[in-house]
């Protein structure tokens, strides 16, 4: 699977390199043609001004297509700089550690098949992230302990996931020891954690955010959570989790403007091209966007966030995009995978953000977005994440493994609800 991901990304980059080579060849041919035309015109002008004199002819005029000096050679071998760089960031919703999710790994705890159908969507992005609602450690695994085996992270990495948001309800579900075990497991799997820090020293060192160079575009990722399921951080560990509220262990009513501002100031000091804020906010199983969320959205935007991507409600919610400024908000992406025990949590989306950098001016902004509706189904008694479009296509074209008429109608409804939730003004 990892080879397939690498191949897909290599093919995309080969196409970009070949496009640059074609542009370079076209530019060279244009210059040669221009030189020939100038030479012929010069000869014609000379003959008109000096009739009877020997005039330079086209065959006496030589235009070399080969480099004649070391300087020319150096210029020819310099890499062509693309006028702009376009990258794609994919974001997934909550991966909830439940009994059914753990059972999807089977006796060998191999979760590769769980993500197989969404592999084409995840792997085509330059960078992919998700929110991990649980911890990683030792058995027992499942919903009661909210603990998953490290093999789940390995499967995610092989599927093309690059970053894991850890600032959420389960950041310290197993205490500080469990928190550090999760951080270590994430890094061992080759994934980047964001929003969680093993100590105040690590927080100070990183500034509370993660800066990545993605094909020449500097992207800053910062993650915050509204709280940690009512739990409080021990004295001396207050900086281990980025928080949205000062009363994070109780009512979530007092926005931590000072704490947010301090982290965002560090982000700006890193001079990123674009800033993506991952926020674990809102209320579970609730469609409403609270005033507190709107206030946080405005404050994060004022402090430099270009994109705000939310999780926690377990429902797909509204997306907003301003093409003029590049400002983007997704209030919640829904559940990437869970047990689907609540109606409306069985479907979600894979979000894809397009980011464009002008390599001449350095100006960078979000230039577009797209999303792929997905759903969680049970196949042979195990959960699988499927693209809704593929399920509907299989039924409509009478594939052998198509779903029943009843399930087909349910999936049609799911796809409709995704659109209605993302664009509520269209209802």
XYZ file of N, CA and C in Angstrom, residues 41-163:
369
model
N 16.154 40.386 -40.675
C 15.749 41.795 -40.806
C 16.958 42.712 -40.889
N 17.982 42.399 -40.073
C 19.206 43.219 -40.115
C 19.849 43.158 -41.487
N 19.879 41.957 -42.081
C 20.461 41.813 -43.423
C 19.683 42.590 -44.458
N 18.343 42.554 -44.353
C 17.512 43.271 -45.307
C 17.718 44.773 -45.189
N 17.774 45.270 -43.957
C 17.993 46.705 -43.744
C 19.354 47.125 -44.298
N 20.377 46.286 -44.084
C 21.727 46.606 -44.581
C 21.730 46.701 -46.106
N 21.048 45.764 -46.760
C 21.049 45.764 -48.225
C 20.305 46.965 -48.788
N 19.277 47.410 -48.087
C 18.539 48.577 -48.557
C 19.341 49.859 -48.390
N 20.113 49.950 -47.304
C 20.901 51.160 -47.044
C 22.181 51.192 -47.865
N 22.711 50.037 -48.236
C 23.982 49.958 -48.983
C 23.787 49.143 -50.241
N 23.027 49.700 -51.212
C 22.811 48.952 -52.465
C 24.126 48.726 -53.186
N 24.282 47.559 -53.768
C 25.485 47.228 -54.533
C 26.564 46.635 -53.687
N 26.536 46.866 -52.378
C 27.564 46.303 -51.517
C 27.180 44.890 -51.121
N 28.216 44.152 -50.828
C 27.927 42.806 -50.339
C 27.190 42.924 -49.018
N 26.048 42.296 -48.937
C 25.272 42.350 -47.704
C 25.267 40.985 -47.051
N 25.178 40.989 -45.774
C 25.171 39.698 -45.100
C 23.927 38.912 -45.485
N 24.133 37.702 -45.893
C 23.009 36.843 -46.277
C 22.643 35.918 -45.132
N 21.496 35.282 -45.320
C 21.018 34.390 -44.270
C 21.991 33.250 -44.040
N 22.676 32.804 -45.176
C 23.576 31.665 -44.989
C 24.872 32.074 -44.320
N 25.201 33.412 -44.357
C 26.399 33.878 -43.663
C 26.125 34.214 -42.199
N 24.831 34.316 -41.898
C 24.469 34.637 -40.526
C 24.302 33.342 -39.752
N 25.049 33.174 -38.704
C 24.978 31.941 -37.924
C 24.346 32.220 -36.578
N 23.356 31.408 -36.252
C 22.731 31.486 -34.941
C 22.917 30.131 -34.286
N 23.770 30.087 -33.326
C 24.098 28.805 -32.701
C 23.031 28.414 -31.689
N 22.598 27.171 -31.790
C 21.657 26.649 -30.796
C 22.398 25.962 -29.664
N 23.712 25.917 -29.736
C 24.508 25.276 -28.706
C 25.169 26.328 -27.824
N 25.286 26.078 -26.536
C 25.965 27.034 -25.649
C 27.429 27.155 -26.023
N 27.964 28.416 -26.064
C 29.332 28.639 -26.499
C 30.249 28.994 -25.359
N 29.684 29.375 -24.216
C 30.546 29.771 -23.106
C 30.132 29.020 -21.857
N 31.034 29.047 -20.891
C 30.756 28.388 -19.608
C 29.574 29.050 -18.935
N 29.463 30.388 -19.151
C 28.366 31.127 -18.530
C 27.026 30.661 -19.085
N 26.981 30.483 -20.436
C 25.757 30.023 -21.070
C 25.397 28.635 -20.583
N 26.422 27.775 -20.452
C 26.186 26.419 -19.968
C 25.560 26.440 -18.592
N 26.066 27.305 -17.725
C 25.549 27.398 -16.366
C 24.088 27.818 -16.385
N 23.763 28.806 -17.237
C 22.393 29.276 -17.322
C 21.465 28.187 -17.822
N 21.941 27.371 -18.777
C 21.106 26.317 -19.337
C 20.785 25.229 -18.318
N 21.712 24.990 -17.391
C 21.503 23.903 -16.446
C 20.812 24.341 -15.158
N 20.541 25.645 -15.026
C 19.833 26.114 -13.840
C 18.401 25.598 -13.863
N 17.866 25.176 -12.717
C 16.500 24.646 -12.688
C 15.473 25.725 -13.013
N 14.437 25.306 -13.723
C 13.360 26.231 -14.062
C 12.459 26.405 -12.848
N 12.183 27.637 -12.488
C 11.316 27.927 -11.353
C 9.890 28.101 -11.853
N 9.010 27.250 -11.373
C 7.605 27.361 -11.752
C 7.056 28.706 -11.276
N 6.187 29.355 -12.065
C 5.620 30.637 -11.627
C 4.804 30.506 -10.346
N 4.207 29.319 -10.125
C 3.454 29.116 -8.894
C 3.516 27.656 -8.471
N 3.318 27.435 -7.187
C 3.266 26.085 -6.633
C 1.880 25.875 -6.055
N 1.265 24.762 -6.420
C -0.067 24.423 -5.921
C 0.027 23.128 -5.123
N -0.405 23.179 -3.857
C -0.405 21.975 -3.029
C -1.825 21.701 -2.539
N -2.043 20.460 -2.108
C -3.351 20.057 -1.587
C -3.189 19.492 -0.186
N -3.983 20.005 0.730
C -4.045 19.491 2.102
C -5.361 18.752 2.268
N -5.304 17.486 2.662
C -6.522 16.712 2.919
C -6.742 16.629 4.427
N -7.987 16.796 4.844
C -8.331 16.713 6.266
C -9.471 15.723 6.453
N -9.296 14.839 7.430
C -10.305 13.847 7.783
C -10.890 14.230 9.140
N -12.064 13.712 9.450
C -12.694 14.040 10.718
C -12.161 13.210 11.870
N -13.056 12.836 12.783
C -12.668 12.094 13.984
C -12.476 10.614 13.687
N -11.360 10.085 14.150
C -11.200 8.634 14.212
C -11.463 8.260 15.665
N -12.631 7.693 15.927
C -13.036 7.359 17.281
C -12.607 5.938 17.635
N -11.923 5.780 18.731
C -11.497 4.451 19.174
C -12.680 3.798 19.880
N -13.392 2.953 19.142
C -14.545 2.228 19.676
C -14.298 0.730 19.546
N -15.184 -0.071 20.138
C -15.049 -1.524 20.042
C -15.089 -1.986 18.590
N -16.012 -1.423 17.792
C -16.141 -1.846 16.403
C -14.924 -1.467 15.564
N -14.340 -0.308 15.874
C -13.128 0.097 15.149
C -11.995 -0.885 15.456
N -11.843 -1.264 16.714
C -10.799 -2.216 17.081
C -11.072 -3.577 16.433
N -12.320 -4.007 16.410
C -12.663 -5.287 15.794
C -12.364 -5.304 14.301
N -12.346 -4.135 13.667
C -12.041 -4.060 12.238
C -10.619 -4.529 11.934
N -9.756 -4.514 12.954
C -8.375 -4.958 12.753
C -8.218 -6.465 12.790
N -9.268 -7.174 13.234
C -9.179 -8.627 13.300
C -8.228 -9.106 14.373
N -7.994 -10.406 14.375
C -7.125 -11.007 15.388
C -5.694 -10.487 15.300
N -5.259 -10.159 14.087
C -3.888 -9.681 13.894
C -3.732 -8.190 14.062
N -4.825 -7.494 14.405
C -4.803 -6.033 14.573
C -4.206 -5.334 13.343
N -4.621 -5.793 12.157
C -4.201 -5.180 10.900
C -5.384 -4.375 10.364
N -5.246 -3.056 10.337
C -6.346 -2.174 9.975
C -6.261 -1.690 8.524
N -5.430 -2.292 7.727
C -5.211 -1.828 6.355
C -6.500 -1.805 5.546
N -7.329 -2.862 5.659
C -8.557 -2.935 4.858
C -9.576 -1.871 5.253
N -9.497 -1.380 6.471
C -10.432 -0.361 6.944
C -10.364 0.888 6.073
N -9.168 1.239 5.591
C -8.956 2.490 4.855
C -8.781 2.283 3.348
N -8.884 1.030 2.887
C -8.501 0.705 1.514
C -9.275 1.504 0.468
N -10.588 1.661 0.629
C -11.391 2.302 -0.414
C -11.144 3.804 -0.510
N -10.716 4.433 0.583
C -10.469 5.885 0.540
C -9.010 6.204 0.233
N -8.213 5.163 0.001
C -6.797 5.362 -0.308
C -6.565 6.296 -1.491
N -7.313 6.167 -2.608
C -7.061 7.076 -3.733
C -7.249 8.546 -3.393
N -8.191 8.852 -2.503
C -8.448 10.247 -2.126
C -7.350 10.760 -1.202
N -6.994 9.940 -0.209
C -5.986 10.362 0.768
C -4.619 10.516 0.109
N -4.264 9.571 -0.751
C -2.904 9.540 -1.285
C -2.629 10.616 -2.313
N -3.669 11.203 -2.909
C -3.411 12.223 -3.927
C -3.090 13.585 -3.314
N -3.289 13.727 -2.023
C -2.963 14.987 -1.354
C -1.475 15.056 -1.038
N -0.951 16.264 -0.903
C 0.451 16.441 -0.524
C 0.642 16.268 0.980
N -0.438 16.482 1.733
C -0.365 16.346 3.194
C -1.759 16.004 3.697
N -1.857 15.004 4.577
C -3.157 14.548 5.076
C -3.136 14.483 6.598
N -4.217 14.921 7.221
C -4.303 14.920 8.683
C -5.673 14.436 9.143
N -5.729 13.992 10.403
C -7.003 13.615 11.015
C -6.950 13.857 12.510
N -8.123 13.751 13.158
C -8.229 13.924 14.599
C -8.388 12.558 15.250
N -7.439 12.168 16.113
C -7.479 10.876 16.780
C -8.175 11.007 18.119
N -9.387 10.448 18.218
C -10.178 10.503 19.452
C -9.887 9.252 20.283
N -8.763 9.250 20.934
C -8.384 8.104 21.747
C -6.907 8.157 22.073
N -6.446 7.146 22.763
C -5.032 7.047 23.109
C -4.450 5.800 22.460
N -3.140 5.706 22.497
C -2.447 4.541 21.938
C -1.591 3.930 23.041
N -1.752 2.629 23.254
C -1.010 1.983 24.333
C -1.215 0.489 24.341
N -1.281 -0.067 25.519
C -1.387 -1.513 25.684
C -2.838 -1.934 25.873
N -3.089 -3.240 25.649
C -4.418 -3.817 25.853
C -4.825 -3.650 27.328
N -6.119 -3.619 27.624
C -7.241 -3.901 26.721
C -7.556 -2.722 25.796
N -7.967 -3.065 24.557
C -8.296 -2.061 23.567
C -9.809 -1.910 23.438
N -10.219 -0.745 22.955
C -11.628 -0.543 22.678
C -12.203 0.708 23.291
N -13.536 0.814 23.251
C -14.216 2.017 23.680
C -14.128 2.297 25.161
N -14.102 1.253 25.977
C -14.078 1.478 27.417
C -12.772 2.124 27.867
N -11.675 1.648 27.306
C -10.367 2.209 27.670
C -9.966 3.365 26.759
N -10.695 3.515 25.628
C -10.347 4.511 24.599
C -8.909 4.348 24.131
N -8.457 3.107 24.098
C -7.066 2.831 23.732
C -7.009 1.957 22.489
N -6.083 2.278 21.602
C -5.880 1.527 20.365
C -4.450 1.014 20.306
N -4.203 -0.053 19.546
C -2.830 -0.539 19.375
C -2.051 0.341 18.406
N -0.741 0.280 18.489
C 0.106 1.092 17.606
C -0.084 0.718 16.140
N -0.562 -0.496 15.869
C -0.759 -0.929 14.480
C -1.813 -0.089 13.763
N -2.718 0.535 14.521
C -3.696 1.436 13.904
C -2.977 2.634 13.293
N -1.983 3.155 14.000
C -1.198 4.282 13.478
C -0.385 3.861 12.257
N 0.161 2.647 12.296
C 0.927 2.134 11.158
C 0.054 2.063 9.913
N -1.184 1.578 10.080
C -2.110 1.492 8.950
C -2.459 2.876 8.415
N -2.622 3.839 9.310
C -2.905 5.210 8.877
C -1.748 5.779 8.067
N -0.540 5.552 8.550
C 0.635 6.064 7.837
C 0.743 5.444 6.451
N 0.497 4.137 6.370
C 0.559 3.459 5.076
C -0.550 3.924 4.137
N -1.653 4.359 4.706
C -2.767 4.850 3.888
C -2.528 6.269 3.376
N -1.488 6.934 3.889
C -1.163 8.271 3.401
C -1.395 9.387 4.383
N -1.776 9.064 5.622
C -1.958 10.106 6.641
C -0.581 10.572 7.122
N -0.420 11.885 7.305
C 0.858 12.464 7.704
C 0.841 13.071 9.105
N -0.314 13.557 9.537
C -0.393 14.312 10.789
C -1.607 13.889 11.597
